[in-house]
Amino acid sequence: MSKLPMTLALVGATGEVGRAALDALDQLDLSVKALRPYASPRSAGETVEFQGDDLRVAALSQDAFRGCDVALFCVPAEVAREWAPRAWAEGCAVVDVSPAFRADPDVPLALAELNPEALARFRARGIVATPGPTATAVALALAPFRAAGVERVVVSTYEPASGAGRAGVAELEREARDLLGLTEPDPAARFPHRLAFNLIPQVGTFGEHGATDEEAGVVRDARRVLGVPGLRLTATAVRVPVFYGQAAAVNVTTREKLGASEARELLRGAPGVKVVDAPGEGIYPMPMLAANEDAVLVGRVREDPSQDRGLDLFLVVENTRKGAATNALQLARRLAEEHL
């Protein structure tokens, strides 16, 4: 039985993803009777706007989730690990956009368009995890090709400063301003090296086999939401000097040959995907086109001449929206309508 309209807690309301969630709430068909915004103690006292009202942000505290139906966690993983179990202990289901629970077999990892049935298992921990932005984009773009048998995927990502939160955006802005003013920027704090006018082939921490945790997460999350645990997939993640909008170049090998025209038609009928593909006219996915966009933009669809059954694609997803906040809100709605 549906409990809509719901009381929704938004944890991390003043951060990049939290603010994107507030924007999306005004645009999605989501019935919320009350919103409780929370943030870190240093942000407590700030106000956020919701449905024309200014709401004062509070710091998390004991009993913060009492009376809430669902909580969106738009916070770092360490905060989610501490507070998500507390929310469920107070009877509030959690949708978490951080990496904290993505690898937990007892926590469903879900995309609203691909595997909403996974939500039925949320009561084991009271938590639903969302995949990261790259895995979200890759899974939504590959899903239409599953009937042709996706055999191998190679992904190269181009990840914006906002993937590191407000601090990442501020650092890139400071560095660019300093360099344009012919001033040497302060040493990088949020990234391993200076990001402005540079590329950094490291997103996350390196593991023992040379891949970063971001790269390993793309592989793990895409396999889980696609329901193909043995999918041969490899990823290289690169941080780029862009503020918002995450991109990926994807090479796909299928069991049965798919021509570019057939692939485009499959993509046009896929939920959560928008085909932007007229390269001769200068039309293709770009981060600047993804602002406030709740679909994965797919373009540069072409056959790979180096193999018999290969395709190349270029994807862009707004990392704070469909890559995080929008999917979380869609899952929160399904939880309230079908499982609470």
Tab-separated table of C-alpha atoms in Angstrom:
chain	number	residue	atom	x	y	z
A	1	MET	CA	0.000	0.000	0.000
A	2	SER	CA	1.348	3.437	-0.919
A	3	LYS	CA	2.263	5.838	1.871
A	4	LEU	CA	2.357	8.818	-0.497
A	5	PRO	CA	2.562	11.699	0.077
A	6	MET	CA	5.763	11.002	1.966
A	7	THR	CA	7.871	12.755	4.548
A	8	LEU	CA	11.329	12.934	2.998
A	9	ALA	CA	14.639	13.578	4.735
A	10	LEU	CA	17.391	15.034	2.548
A	11	VAL	CA	20.806	14.455	4.070
A	12	GLY	CA	23.492	16.613	2.496
A	13	ALA	CA	20.974	19.238	1.405
A	14	THR	CA	23.599	21.960	0.900
A	15	GLY	CA	26.006	19.878	-1.196
A	16	GLU	CA	26.172	19.542	-4.969
A	17	VAL	CA	23.948	16.455	-5.176
A	18	GLY	CA	21.629	17.675	-2.432
A	19	ARG	CA	20.961	20.914	-4.289
A	20	ALA	CA	20.408	18.941	-7.497
A	21	ALA	CA	17.851	16.835	-5.611
A	22	LEU	CA	16.023	19.990	-4.520
A	23	ASP	CA	15.905	21.200	-8.116
A	24	ALA	CA	14.697	17.814	-9.352
A	25	LEU	CA	11.976	17.658	-6.691
A	26	ASP	CA	10.353	20.673	-8.293
A	27	GLN	CA	10.305	18.936	-11.686
A	28	LEU	CA	9.548	15.284	-10.929
A	29	ASP	CA	6.124	13.837	-10.215
A	30	LEU	CA	6.921	13.128	-6.576
A	31	SER	CA	4.433	13.812	-3.807
A	32	VAL	CA	6.192	15.102	-0.686
A	33	LYS	CA	4.128	16.399	2.213
A	34	ALA	CA	7.164	17.468	4.240
A	35	LEU	CA	10.886	17.827	3.589
A	36	ARG	CA	13.496	17.749	6.340
A	37	PRO	CA	16.885	19.061	5.144
A	38	TYR	CA	20.029	18.009	7.004
A	39	ALA	CA	23.705	18.774	6.529
A	40	SER	CA	26.988	18.887	8.419
A	41	PRO	CA	27.217	21.044	11.560
A	42	ARG	CA	29.112	23.730	9.662
A	43	SER	CA	26.211	24.078	7.205
A	44	ALA	CA	23.466	23.921	9.848
A	45	GLY	CA	21.445	27.106	9.911
A	46	GLU	CA	21.614	27.676	6.167
A	47	THR	CA	18.330	27.738	4.282
A	48	VAL	CA	17.215	25.836	1.189
A	49	GLU	CA	14.130	26.503	-0.912
A	50	PHE	CA	11.441	23.892	-1.381
A	51	GLN	CA	8.019	24.526	-2.940
A	52	GLY	CA	8.414	28.253	-2.432
A	53	ASP	CA	9.364	28.007	1.236
A	54	ASP	CA	12.742	28.607	2.852
A	55	LEU	CA	13.615	25.652	5.063
A	56	ARG	CA	16.297	25.864	7.714
A	57	VAL	CA	18.925	23.126	7.470
A	58	ALA	CA	19.600	21.173	10.659
A	59	ALA	CA	22.547	19.065	11.738
A	60	LEU	CA	21.995	15.334	12.059
A	61	SER	CA	21.080	14.272	15.564
A	62	GLN	CA	19.411	11.476	17.467
A	63	ASP	CA	15.795	10.976	16.371
A	64	ALA	CA	16.395	13.052	13.198
A	65	PHE	CA	14.601	10.427	11.089
A	66	ARG	CA	11.688	9.703	13.363
A	67	GLY	CA	8.468	10.133	11.400
A	68	CYS	CA	10.245	10.133	8.021
A	69	ASP	CA	9.327	7.620	5.337
A	70	VAL	CA	12.441	7.836	3.151
A	71	ALA	CA	15.811	9.542	3.506
A	72	LEU	CA	18.023	10.503	0.591
A	73	PHE	CA	21.692	10.363	1.558
A	74	CYS	CA	23.724	12.753	-0.609
A	75	VAL	CA	26.811	12.640	1.575
A	76	PRO	CA	30.292	11.082	1.654
A	77	ALA	CA	30.477	7.340	2.231
A	78	GLU	CA	31.714	7.613	5.811
A	79	VAL	CA	28.692	9.701	6.793
A	80	ALA	CA	26.315	7.260	5.102
A	81	ARG	CA	27.889	4.299	6.872
A	82	GLU	CA	27.341	5.956	10.248
A	83	TRP	CA	23.858	7.412	9.795
A	84	ALA	CA	21.998	5.161	7.329
A	85	PRO	CA	21.606	2.305	9.859
A	86	ARG	CA	20.355	4.859	12.393
A	87	ALA	CA	17.704	6.027	9.956
A	88	TRP	CA	16.431	2.491	9.400
A	89	ALA	CA	16.434	1.895	13.157
A	90	GLU	CA	13.892	4.732	13.335
A	91	GLY	CA	11.776	3.158	10.575
A	92	CYS	CA	13.027	5.365	7.746
A	93	ALA	CA	14.133	3.675	4.515
A	94	VAL	CA	17.342	4.999	2.954
A	95	VAL	CA	18.313	5.645	-0.659
A	96	ASP	CA	22.066	6.264	-0.688
A	97	VAL	CA	23.962	7.856	-3.586
A	98	SER	CA	27.411	7.398	-2.026
A	99	PRO	CA	29.667	4.357	-2.651
A	100	ALA	CA	29.175	3.176	0.942
A	101	PHE	CA	26.879	0.207	0.258
A	102	ARG	CA	27.244	-0.463	-3.478
A	103	ALA	CA	29.310	-3.615	-2.940
A	104	ASP	CA	27.171	-4.953	-0.061
A	105	PRO	CA	25.330	-8.089	-1.262
A	106	ASP	CA	22.548	-7.425	1.261
A	107	VAL	CA	21.854	-3.964	-0.179
A	108	PRO	CA	20.046	-3.768	-3.536
A	109	LEU	CA	21.804	-1.647	-6.169
A	110	ALA	CA	19.109	-0.209	-8.400
A	111	LEU	CA	18.372	1.928	-11.434
A	112	ALA	CA	14.734	2.925	-11.737
A	113	GLU	CA	14.565	2.060	-15.447
A	114	LEU	CA	16.456	-1.241	-15.332
A	115	ASN	CA	15.988	-3.256	-12.154
A	116	PRO	CA	13.353	-1.713	-9.841
A	117	GLU	CA	12.431	-5.228	-8.746
A	118	ALA	CA	15.628	-5.181	-6.673
A	119	LEU	CA	13.885	-2.842	-4.219
A	120	ALA	CA	11.903	-5.784	-2.865
A	121	ARG	CA	15.056	-6.819	-0.989
A	122	PHE	CA	15.642	-3.495	0.745
A	123	ARG	CA	14.403	-4.569	4.177
A	124	ALA	CA	17.490	-6.688	4.877
A	125	ARG	CA	19.347	-3.462	5.720
A	126	GLY	CA	16.704	-0.820	5.081
A	127	ILE	CA	18.962	0.673	2.416
A	128	VAL	CA	18.919	0.953	-1.372
A	129	ALA	CA	22.149	1.983	-3.121
A	130	THR	CA	22.405	3.777	-6.451
A	131	PRO	CA	25.202	3.150	-8.963
A	132	GLY	CA	27.729	5.877	-9.711
A	133	PRO	CA	27.231	8.249	-12.640
A	134	THR	CA	29.440	6.346	-15.104
A	135	ALA	CA	27.891	2.975	-14.298
A	136	THR	CA	24.439	4.570	-14.600
A	137	ALA	CA	25.220	5.943	-18.062
A	138	VAL	CA	26.893	2.763	-19.281
A	139	ALA	CA	24.142	0.470	-17.994
A	140	LEU	CA	21.325	2.522	-19.507
A	141	ALA	CA	23.125	2.708	-22.858
A	142	LEU	CA	24.013	-1.000	-22.946
A	143	ALA	CA	20.648	-2.333	-21.801
A	144	PRO	CA	19.047	-2.065	-25.275
A	145	PHE	CA	21.804	-4.269	-26.693
A	146	ARG	CA	21.373	-7.175	-24.286
A	147	ALA	CA	19.285	-9.170	-26.755
A	148	ALA	CA	22.242	-9.084	-29.145
A	149	GLY	CA	24.505	-10.434	-26.387
A	150	VAL	CA	26.913	-7.873	-24.916
A	151	GLU	CA	30.225	-9.729	-24.687
A	152	ARG	CA	32.880	-7.120	-23.903
A	153	VAL	CA	32.901	-3.410	-23.032
A	154	VAL	CA	35.770	-0.914	-22.804
A	155	VAL	CA	34.973	2.382	-21.087
A	156	SER	CA	37.034	5.566	-20.840
A	157	THR	CA	35.487	8.191	-18.577
A	158	TYR	CA	35.892	11.960	-18.438
A	159	GLU	CA	34.836	13.025	-14.960
A	160	PRO	CA	34.123	16.609	-13.859
A	161	ALA	CA	35.265	18.524	-10.815
A	162	SER	CA	31.796	18.299	-9.261
A	163	GLY	CA	32.344	14.569	-8.833
A	164	ALA	CA	34.472	15.647	-5.873
A	165	GLY	CA	31.706	17.828	-4.452
A	166	ARG	CA	31.526	21.554	-3.867
A	167	ALA	CA	35.170	21.570	-2.802
A	168	GLY	CA	36.182	20.153	-6.170
A	169	VAL	CA	34.233	22.815	-8.059
A	170	ALA	CA	35.730	25.562	-5.904
A	171	GLU	CA	39.268	24.257	-6.391
A	172	LEU	CA	38.976	24.143	-10.181
A	173	GLU	CA	37.499	27.651	-10.195
A	174	ARG	CA	40.344	29.017	-8.039
A	175	GLU	CA	43.005	27.345	-10.147
A	176	ALA	CA	41.548	28.605	-13.438
A	177	ARG	CA	41.203	32.130	-12.087
A	178	ASP	CA	44.794	32.149	-10.827
A	179	LEU	CA	46.258	30.788	-14.053
A	180	LEU	CA	44.300	33.208	-16.214
A	181	GLY	CA	45.649	35.966	-13.977
A	182	LEU	CA	49.205	34.673	-14.538
A	183	THR	CA	49.436	33.547	-10.911
A	184	GLU	CA	50.632	30.119	-9.797
A	185	PRO	CA	47.738	28.376	-7.984
A	186	ASP	CA	48.082	26.954	-4.508
A	187	PRO	CA	48.989	23.263	-4.399
A	188	ALA	CA	46.044	21.002	-5.211
A	189	ALA	CA	44.084	19.872	-2.166
A	190	ARG	CA	41.013	18.080	-3.525
A	191	PHE	CA	42.720	16.387	-6.479
A	192	PRO	CA	46.085	14.614	-6.829
A	193	HIS	CA	47.386	17.380	-9.126
A	194	ARG	CA	46.281	20.714	-10.507
A	195	LEU	CA	43.112	20.149	-12.530
A	196	ALA	CA	42.786	23.460	-14.378
A	197	PHE	CA	44.056	23.133	-17.986
A	198	ASN	CA	45.084	19.569	-17.189
A	199	LEU	CA	43.846	15.959	-17.210
A	200	ILE	CA	44.404	13.589	-14.294
A	201	PRO	CA	44.266	9.840	-15.061
A	202	GLN	CA	43.337	9.054	-11.466
A	203	VAL	CA	39.864	9.163	-9.941
A	204	GLY	CA	39.906	7.506	-6.547
A	205	THR	CA	42.534	5.383	-4.842
A	206	PHE	CA	44.674	2.821	-6.651
A	207	GLY	CA	44.191	-0.831	-5.740
A	208	GLU	CA	46.659	-3.692	-5.816
A	209	HIS	CA	46.037	-4.518	-9.489
A	210	GLY	CA	46.472	-0.946	-10.721
A	211	ALA	CA	42.821	0.042	-11.127
A	212	THR	CA	41.323	2.763	-8.955
A	213	ASP	CA	38.304	2.167	-6.761
A	214	GLU	CA	36.296	4.358	-9.172
A	215	GLU	CA	37.254	2.105	-12.096
A	216	ALA	CA	36.523	-1.057	-10.153
A	217	GLY	CA	33.197	0.436	-9.091
A	218	VAL	CA	32.136	1.100	-12.684
A	219	VAL	CA	32.737	-2.573	-13.513
A	220	ARG	CA	30.983	-3.895	-10.404
A	221	ASP	CA	27.980	-1.572	-10.538
A	222	ALA	CA	27.293	-1.960	-14.268
A	223	ARG	CA	27.402	-5.742	-13.942
A	224	ARG	CA	24.969	-5.698	-11.007
A	225	VAL	CA	22.291	-3.423	-12.449
A	226	LEU	CA	22.479	-5.112	-15.865
A	227	GLY	CA	22.210	-8.510	-14.218
A	228	VAL	CA	25.282	-9.820	-16.074
A	229	PRO	CA	27.789	-10.766	-13.368
A	230	GLY	CA	30.297	-12.210	-15.826
A	231	LEU	CA	30.299	-9.271	-18.253
A	232	ARG	CA	33.819	-8.560	-19.519
A	233	LEU	CA	34.155	-4.858	-18.825
A	234	THR	CA	37.162	-2.643	-18.171
A	235	ALA	CA	37.286	1.059	-17.363
A	236	THR	CA	39.811	3.892	-17.215
A	237	ALA	CA	38.689	7.004	-15.333
A	238	VAL	CA	40.123	10.454	-16.046
A	239	ARG	CA	39.369	13.701	-14.209
A	240	VAL	CA	38.895	16.614	-16.628
A	241	PRO	CA	38.669	20.397	-16.083
A	242	VAL	CA	34.892	20.600	-16.526
A	243	PHE	CA	32.564	21.647	-13.715
A	244	TYR	CA	29.506	19.462	-14.422
A	245	GLY	CA	28.586	16.660	-16.807
A	246	GLN	CA	30.263	13.267	-16.931
A	247	ALA	CA	31.244	11.722	-20.264
A	248	ALA	CA	32.370	8.292	-21.400
A	249	ALA	CA	33.669	6.763	-24.610
A	250	VAL	CA	32.367	3.202	-24.850
A	251	ASN	CA	33.424	0.379	-27.159
A	252	VAL	CA	31.035	-2.601	-27.209
A	253	THR	CA	31.444	-6.082	-28.653
A	254	THR	CA	28.219	-8.037	-29.184
A	255	ARG	CA	27.579	-11.705	-29.908
A	256	GLU	CA	25.302	-10.836	-32.830
A	257	LYS	CA	26.232	-8.032	-35.178
A	258	LEU	CA	24.431	-4.714	-34.666
A	259	GLY	CA	24.691	-2.040	-37.310
A	260	ALA	CA	24.865	1.585	-36.289
A	261	SER	CA	21.365	2.325	-37.588
A	262	GLU	CA	19.853	-0.603	-35.698
A	263	ALA	CA	21.734	0.429	-32.538
A	264	ARG	CA	20.348	3.974	-32.773
A	265	GLU	CA	16.795	2.656	-33.112
A	266	LEU	CA	17.233	0.457	-30.058
A	267	LEU	CA	18.614	3.408	-28.104
A	268	ARG	CA	15.727	5.665	-29.165
A	269	GLY	CA	13.296	3.224	-27.593
A	270	ALA	CA	15.258	2.810	-24.379
A	271	PRO	CA	14.043	4.399	-21.128
A	272	GLY	CA	16.377	6.957	-19.606
A	273	VAL	CA	18.244	7.508	-22.889
A	274	LYS	CA	18.172	10.389	-25.375
A	275	VAL	CA	19.883	9.983	-28.749
A	276	VAL	CA	21.855	13.097	-29.747
A	277	ASP	CA	23.556	11.947	-32.902
A	278	ALA	CA	23.984	14.044	-36.036
A	279	PRO	CA	27.761	14.539	-36.061
A	280	GLY	CA	27.813	15.956	-39.579
A	281	GLU	CA	25.771	18.864	-38.207
A	282	GLY	CA	27.901	19.222	-35.078
A	283	ILE	CA	25.263	17.501	-32.931
A	284	TYR	CA	26.570	15.050	-30.336
A	285	PRO	CA	26.579	14.697	-26.546
A	286	MET	CA	28.515	17.344	-24.617
A	287	PRO	CA	28.531	18.194	-20.911
A	288	MET	CA	27.039	21.625	-21.569
A	289	LEU	CA	23.976	19.962	-23.138
A	290	ALA	CA	23.333	17.842	-20.059
A	291	ALA	CA	22.529	20.657	-17.606
A	292	ASN	CA	19.259	19.813	-15.787
A	293	GLU	CA	18.918	16.754	-18.025
A	294	ASP	CA	17.452	13.552	-16.592
A	295	ALA	CA	18.472	11.227	-19.418
A	296	VAL	CA	21.763	9.814	-20.627
A	297	LEU	CA	22.753	11.508	-23.872
A	298	VAL	CA	24.114	9.037	-26.438
A	299	GLY	CA	25.766	9.900	-29.742
A	300	ARG	CA	28.691	9.256	-32.091
A	301	VAL	CA	27.119	5.822	-32.646
A	302	ARG	CA	29.200	4.031	-35.239
A	303	GLU	CA	30.512	0.611	-36.159
A	304	ASP	CA	34.006	-0.279	-35.003
A	305	PRO	CA	36.010	-1.226	-38.130
A	306	SER	CA	38.650	-3.024	-36.063
A	307	GLN	CA	36.280	-5.899	-35.218
A	308	ASP	CA	33.337	-7.691	-36.806
A	309	ARG	CA	30.712	-7.068	-34.106
A	310	GLY	CA	31.756	-3.834	-32.463
A	311	LEU	CA	30.181	-0.436	-31.830
A	312	ASP	CA	31.528	2.856	-30.536
A	313	LEU	CA	29.373	5.237	-28.483
A	314	PHE	CA	29.878	8.525	-26.670
A	315	LEU	CA	27.788	9.149	-23.538
A	316	VAL	CA	27.146	12.152	-21.312
A	317	VAL	CA	25.194	12.197	-18.055
A	318	GLU	CA	24.639	15.111	-15.696
A	319	ASN	CA	26.477	13.578	-12.763
A	320	THR	CA	24.570	15.386	-10.022
A	321	ARG	CA	21.161	14.773	-11.637
A	322	LYS	CA	20.530	11.440	-13.402
A	323	GLY	CA	23.916	10.256	-12.216
A	324	ALA	CA	22.826	10.689	-8.594
A	325	ALA	CA	19.853	12.767	-7.387
A	326	THR	CA	17.187	11.966	-9.986
A	327	ASN	CA	17.662	8.214	-9.853
A	328	ALA	CA	17.595	8.357	-6.040
A	329	LEU	CA	14.301	10.287	-6.091
A	330	GLN	CA	12.781	7.871	-8.612
A	331	LEU	CA	13.732	4.987	-6.334
A	332	ALA	CA	12.339	6.815	-3.290
A	333	ARG	CA	9.013	7.180	-5.092
A	334	ARG	CA	8.927	3.461	-5.909
A	335	LEU	CA	9.776	2.569	-2.324
A	336	ALA	CA	6.930	4.711	-1.010
A	337	GLU	CA	4.426	3.474	-3.609
A	338	GLU	CA	5.261	-0.239	-3.625
A	339	HIS	CA	7.248	-1.304	-0.564
A	340	LEU	CA	6.472	0.841	2.488
